[in-house]
């Protein structure tokens, strides 16, 4: 099927809107991570409830993106490269939806930690949260700019997040061993750290998709979405 | 664009192959869950290593599905309903890939538990593993048969998995409190239980997609991929 100048322009506009929705969705996920961590540090139960509530908006945008992808493919019948761009946007929106879920899960643990004071390893978590939200922001910028090198940098920064996770894991285990009363709170903090670590993995996955879309090649071989187990044995 | 009998048949064949690949991938994920749990119970480090190794195959099939989706859409230009079917297969393959990752993560913890004997709550985990792998098998059957009622049943069975998780969470916390020496092993078991619980959530998400594809309607409102926090407060 020959594409006229008119349909190319219409396709570009549709794709631009689609990519705009992905960016908007990503911005909401980034805000959700920051807000959840703020709510955690301040023991702000209402703030945490807002994060949970606002996750619906992220889910709505994902559905909107799906509808637009179906319409765009049906109407514009994009060919190979264009189609890959459309499907990449669809796939990235799915990953962002999961990031939002992890942020929501962090927020849902805030009320459960409310009666716990001065949990020592809690002081490392905000720094880890900042590192993760920075990864998310950087990968969204790389997506918007189709910047392969920026995508590589995002993957490199995941190592720092994994280091945070390993430190926290050991600190929380020690803390639990020192006093059994710390165990319940520490377990929630452990899951929060795990959620942040998984968001970092998802940002890495998005970076790989951005790299592939920009270059047509896979990023140099690395384990994908590798889950950190946090043990000396590895 | 008018579709001739010939292209309809070609499309149906392509779609059938695509759905066959999704089923194959799902079967591998189900086997990975079972094998990882077997390796855990038997402290079979080699068996666990095989699960980790075989996850590559799941990832390969996902890539193959992506390539076929792009080719199928470009060649056959499917319209609304057909296109939705194709994109559903793509989306489901993404969820199955994550199930495989969770099974791999369980397997990777097996060597770390090798020196731990008779961890009491370990006795509940195999039953939880069976319940989860049954959910995965049932949702794959529902997908293959485009059976909306079977998809509803899968969602209902997720409640049983969540109950398992809540029991395990409490058992493991008590176990940690009784003896600090149990903490490291219990933490790994806690993450394994969490991985199983997440696989159950993902099976539920697939069930919702199967239901939507079969009926054109969303399943009655329920929180999607709801993460269980395991506290009395909820």
Coordinates of N, CA, C and O in Angstrom, one line a residue, chain B residues 23-89:
Chain B
X23 N 0.8 -20.6 24.1 CA 0.5 -21.8 24.9 C 1.8 -22.6 25.3 O 2.0 -23.0 26.4
X24 N 2.7 -22.7 24.3 CA 4.0 -23.4 24.6 C 4.8 -22.6 25.7 O 5.3 -23.2 26.6
X25 N 4.8 -21.3 25.5 CA 5.5 -20.5 26.5 C 4.9 -20.6 27.9 O 5.6 -20.8 28.9
X26 N 3.6 -20.7 27.9 CA 2.9 -20.8 29.2 C 3.2 -22.2 29.8 O 3.3 -22.3 31.0
X27 N 3.2 -23.2 29.0 CA 3.5 -24.5 29.5 C 4.9 -24.6 30.1 O 5.1 -25.2 31.2
X28 N 5.9 -23.9 29.5 CA 7.2 -23.8 30.0 C 7.3 -23.1 31.4 O 8.0 -23.4 32.3
X29 N 6.5 -22.0 31.5 CA 6.4 -21.2 32.7 C 5.8 -22.1 33.8 O 6.3 -22.1 35.0
X30 N 4.7 -22.8 33.5 CA 4.1 -23.7 34.5 C 5.1 -24.7 34.9 O 5.3 -25.0 36.2
X31 N 5.9 -25.3 34.0 CA 6.9 -26.3 34.4 C 8.0 -25.7 35.2 O 8.5 -26.3 36.2
X32 N 8.3 -24.5 34.9 CA 9.4 -23.8 35.7 C 9.0 -23.6 37.1 O 9.8 -23.8 38.1
X33 N 7.7 -23.3 37.3 CA 7.2 -23.1 38.7 C 7.3 -24.4 39.4 O 7.8 -24.5 40.6
X34 N 6.7 -25.5 38.8 CA 6.8 -26.8 39.4 C 8.2 -27.3 39.7 O 8.5 -27.8 40.8
X35 N 9.1 -27.1 38.7 CA 10.4 -27.6 38.9 C 11.2 -26.8 40.0 O 12.0 -27.4 40.7
X36 N 10.9 -25.5 40.0 CA 11.6 -24.7 41.1 C 11.1 -25.1 42.5 O 11.9 -25.2 43.4
X37 N 9.8 -25.4 42.6 CA 9.3 -25.8 43.9 C 9.9 -27.2 44.3 O 10.2 -27.4 45.5
X38 N 9.9 -28.1 43.3 CA 10.5 -29.4 43.6 C 12.0 -29.3 44.0 O 12.4 -29.9 45.0
X39 N 12.7 -28.4 43.3 CA 14.1 -28.2 43.6 C 14.3 -27.6 45.0 O 15.2 -28.0 45.8
X40 N 13.3 -26.8 45.4 CA 13.3 -26.2 46.7 C 13.1 -27.2 47.8 O 13.9 -27.3 48.8
X41 N 12.1 -28.0 47.6 CA 11.7 -29.0 48.6 C 12.8 -30.1 48.7 O 13.2 -30.5 49.9
X42 N 13.4 -30.5 47.6 CA 14.5 -31.5 47.6 C 15.9 -30.9 47.8 O 16.8 -31.7 47.8
X43 N 16.0 -29.6 48.0 CA 17.3 -29.0 48.0 C 18.2 -29.4 46.9 O 19.3 -29.8 47.0
X44 N 17.6 -29.4 45.7 CA 18.2 -29.9 44.5 C 18.9 -28.8 43.7 O 18.2 -28.1 42.9
X45 N 20.1 -28.5 44.0 CA 20.8 -27.3 43.4 C 20.9 -27.4 41.9 O 20.8 -26.4 41.2
X46 N 21.2 -28.6 41.4 CA 21.3 -28.8 40.0 C 20.0 -28.6 39.3 O 19.9 -28.0 38.2
X47 N 18.9 -29.1 39.9 CA 17.6 -28.9 39.3 C 17.2 -27.4 39.3 O 16.7 -26.9 38.3
X48 N 17.6 -26.7 40.4 CA 17.4 -25.3 40.4 C 18.1 -24.6 39.3 O 17.6 -23.7 38.7
X49 N 19.4 -25.0 39.1 CA 20.2 -24.4 38.0 C 19.6 -24.6 36.7 O 19.6 -23.7 35.8
X50 N 18.9 -25.8 36.5 CA 18.3 -26.0 35.2 C 17.1 -25.1 35.0 O 16.9 -24.6 33.8
X51 N 16.4 -24.8 36.0 CA 15.2 -23.9 35.9 C 15.7 -22.5 35.5 O 15.2 -21.9 34.6
X52 N 16.8 -22.0 36.1 CA 17.4 -20.7 35.7 C 17.8 -20.8 34.2 O 17.5 -19.8 33.5
X53 N 18.5 -21.8 33.8 CA 19.0 -22.0 32.5 C 17.8 -22.0 31.5 O 17.9 -21.3 30.4
X54 N 16.8 -22.7 31.8 CA 15.7 -22.9 30.8 C 14.8 -21.7 30.7 O 14.0 -21.6 29.8
X55 N 15.0 -20.7 31.6 CA 14.2 -19.5 31.5 C 14.6 -18.7 30.2 O 13.8 -18.0 29.6
X56 N 15.8 -19.0 29.7 CA 16.2 -18.4 28.4 C 15.2 -18.7 27.3 O 14.9 -17.9 26.4
X57 N 14.8 -20.0 27.3 CA 13.9 -20.5 26.2 C 12.6 -19.6 26.3 O 12.0 -19.3 25.2
X58 N 12.1 -19.4 27.5 CA 10.9 -18.6 27.6 C 11.1 -17.2 27.0 O 10.2 -16.7 26.3
X59 N 12.2 -16.6 27.3 CA 12.5 -15.3 26.8 C 12.6 -15.3 25.3 O 12.2 -14.4 24.6
X60 N 13.2 -16.4 24.7 CA 13.4 -16.5 23.3 C 12.0 -16.6 22.6 O 11.8 -16.0 21.6
X61 N 11.1 -17.4 23.2 CA 9.7 -17.5 22.6 C 9.0 -16.1 22.6 O 8.4 -15.7 21.7
X62 N 9.2 -15.4 23.7 CA 8.6 -14.0 23.8 C 9.2 -13.2 22.6 O 8.4 -12.5 21.9
X63 N 10.5 -13.2 22.3 CA 11.0 -12.4 21.2 C 10.4 -12.9 19.9 O 10.1 -12.1 19.0
X64 N 10.3 -14.2 19.8 CA 9.7 -14.8 18.5 C 8.3 -14.3 18.3 O 7.9 -14.0 17.2
X65 N 7.5 -14.3 19.4 CA 6.1 -13.8 19.3 C 6.1 -12.4 18.9 O 5.3 -12.0 18.0
X66 N 7.0 -11.5 19.4 CA 7.1 -10.1 19.0 C 7.3 -10.0 17.5 O 6.7 -9.2 16.8
X67 N 8.3 -10.8 17.1 CA 8.7 -10.7 15.6 C 7.5 -11.1 14.8 O 7.1 -10.5 13.8
X68 N 6.8 -12.2 15.2 CA 5.6 -12.6 14.4 C 4.5 -11.7 14.4 O 3.7 -11.5 13.5
X69 N 4.3 -11.0 15.6 CA 3.2 -10.0 15.7 C 3.4 -8.9 14.7 O 2.5 -8.4 13.9
X70 N 4.7 -8.4 14.7 CA 5.0 -7.3 13.7 C 4.8 -7.8 12.3 O 4.1 -7.1 11.5
X71 N 5.2 -9.0 12.0 CA 5.1 -9.5 10.6 C 3.6 -9.7 10.2 O 3.1 -9.3 9.2
X72 N 2.9 -10.3 11.2 CA 1.5 -10.6 11.0 C 0.7 -9.3 10.7 O -0.1 -9.2 9.8
X73 N 0.9 -8.3 11.5 CA 0.2 -7.0 11.3 C 0.5 -6.4 10.0 O -0.3 -5.9 9.3
X74 N 1.9 -6.4 9.7 CA 2.3 -5.7 8.5 C 1.8 -6.4 7.2 O 1.3 -5.8 6.3
X75 N 1.8 -7.8 7.3 CA 1.3 -8.6 6.1 C -0.2 -8.6 6.0 O -0.7 -8.5 4.9
X76 N -0.9 -8.9 7.1 CA -2.3 -9.2 7.0 C -3.2 -8.0 7.3 O -4.4 -8.1 7.1
X77 N -2.6 -6.9 7.8 CA -3.4 -5.7 8.2 C -4.8 -6.1 8.8 O -5.8 -5.8 8.3
X78 N -4.8 -6.8 9.9 CA -6.0 -7.2 10.6 C -6.8 -6.1 11.1 O -6.3 -5.0 11.5
X79 N -8.1 -6.2 11.0 CA -9.1 -5.1 11.5 C -9.4 -5.4 12.9 O -9.1 -6.4 13.5
X80 N -10.2 -4.4 13.5 CA -10.5 -4.3 14.9 C -10.4 -5.6 15.7 O -9.4 -5.7 16.5
X81 N -11.4 -6.5 15.6 CA -11.4 -7.6 16.5 C -10.2 -8.5 16.4 O -9.6 -9.0 17.3
X82 N -9.8 -8.8 15.1 CA -8.6 -9.6 14.8 C -7.4 -9.0 15.4 O -6.5 -9.7 16.0
X83 N -7.2 -7.7 15.3 CA -6.1 -6.9 15.8 C -6.0 -7.0 17.3 O -5.0 -7.2 17.9
X84 N -7.2 -7.0 17.9 CA -7.3 -7.1 19.4 C -6.8 -8.5 19.8 O -6.1 -8.6 20.8
X85 N -7.1 -9.5 19.1 CA -6.7 -10.9 19.4 C -5.2 -11.0 19.3 O -4.5 -11.6 20.1
X86 N -4.6 -10.3 18.3 CA -3.1 -10.4 18.1 C -2.4 -9.7 19.2 O -1.5 -10.2 19.8
X87 N -2.9 -8.5 19.5 CA -2.3 -7.7 20.6 C -2.5 -8.4 22.0 O -1.6 -8.3 22.8
X88 N -3.6 -9.1 22.2 CA -3.8 -9.8 23.4 C -2.8 -10.9 23.5 O -2.2 -11.1 24.6
X89 N -2.5 -11.6 22.4 CA -1.4 -12.7 22.5 C -0.1 -12.0 22.8 O 0.7 -12.6 23.7

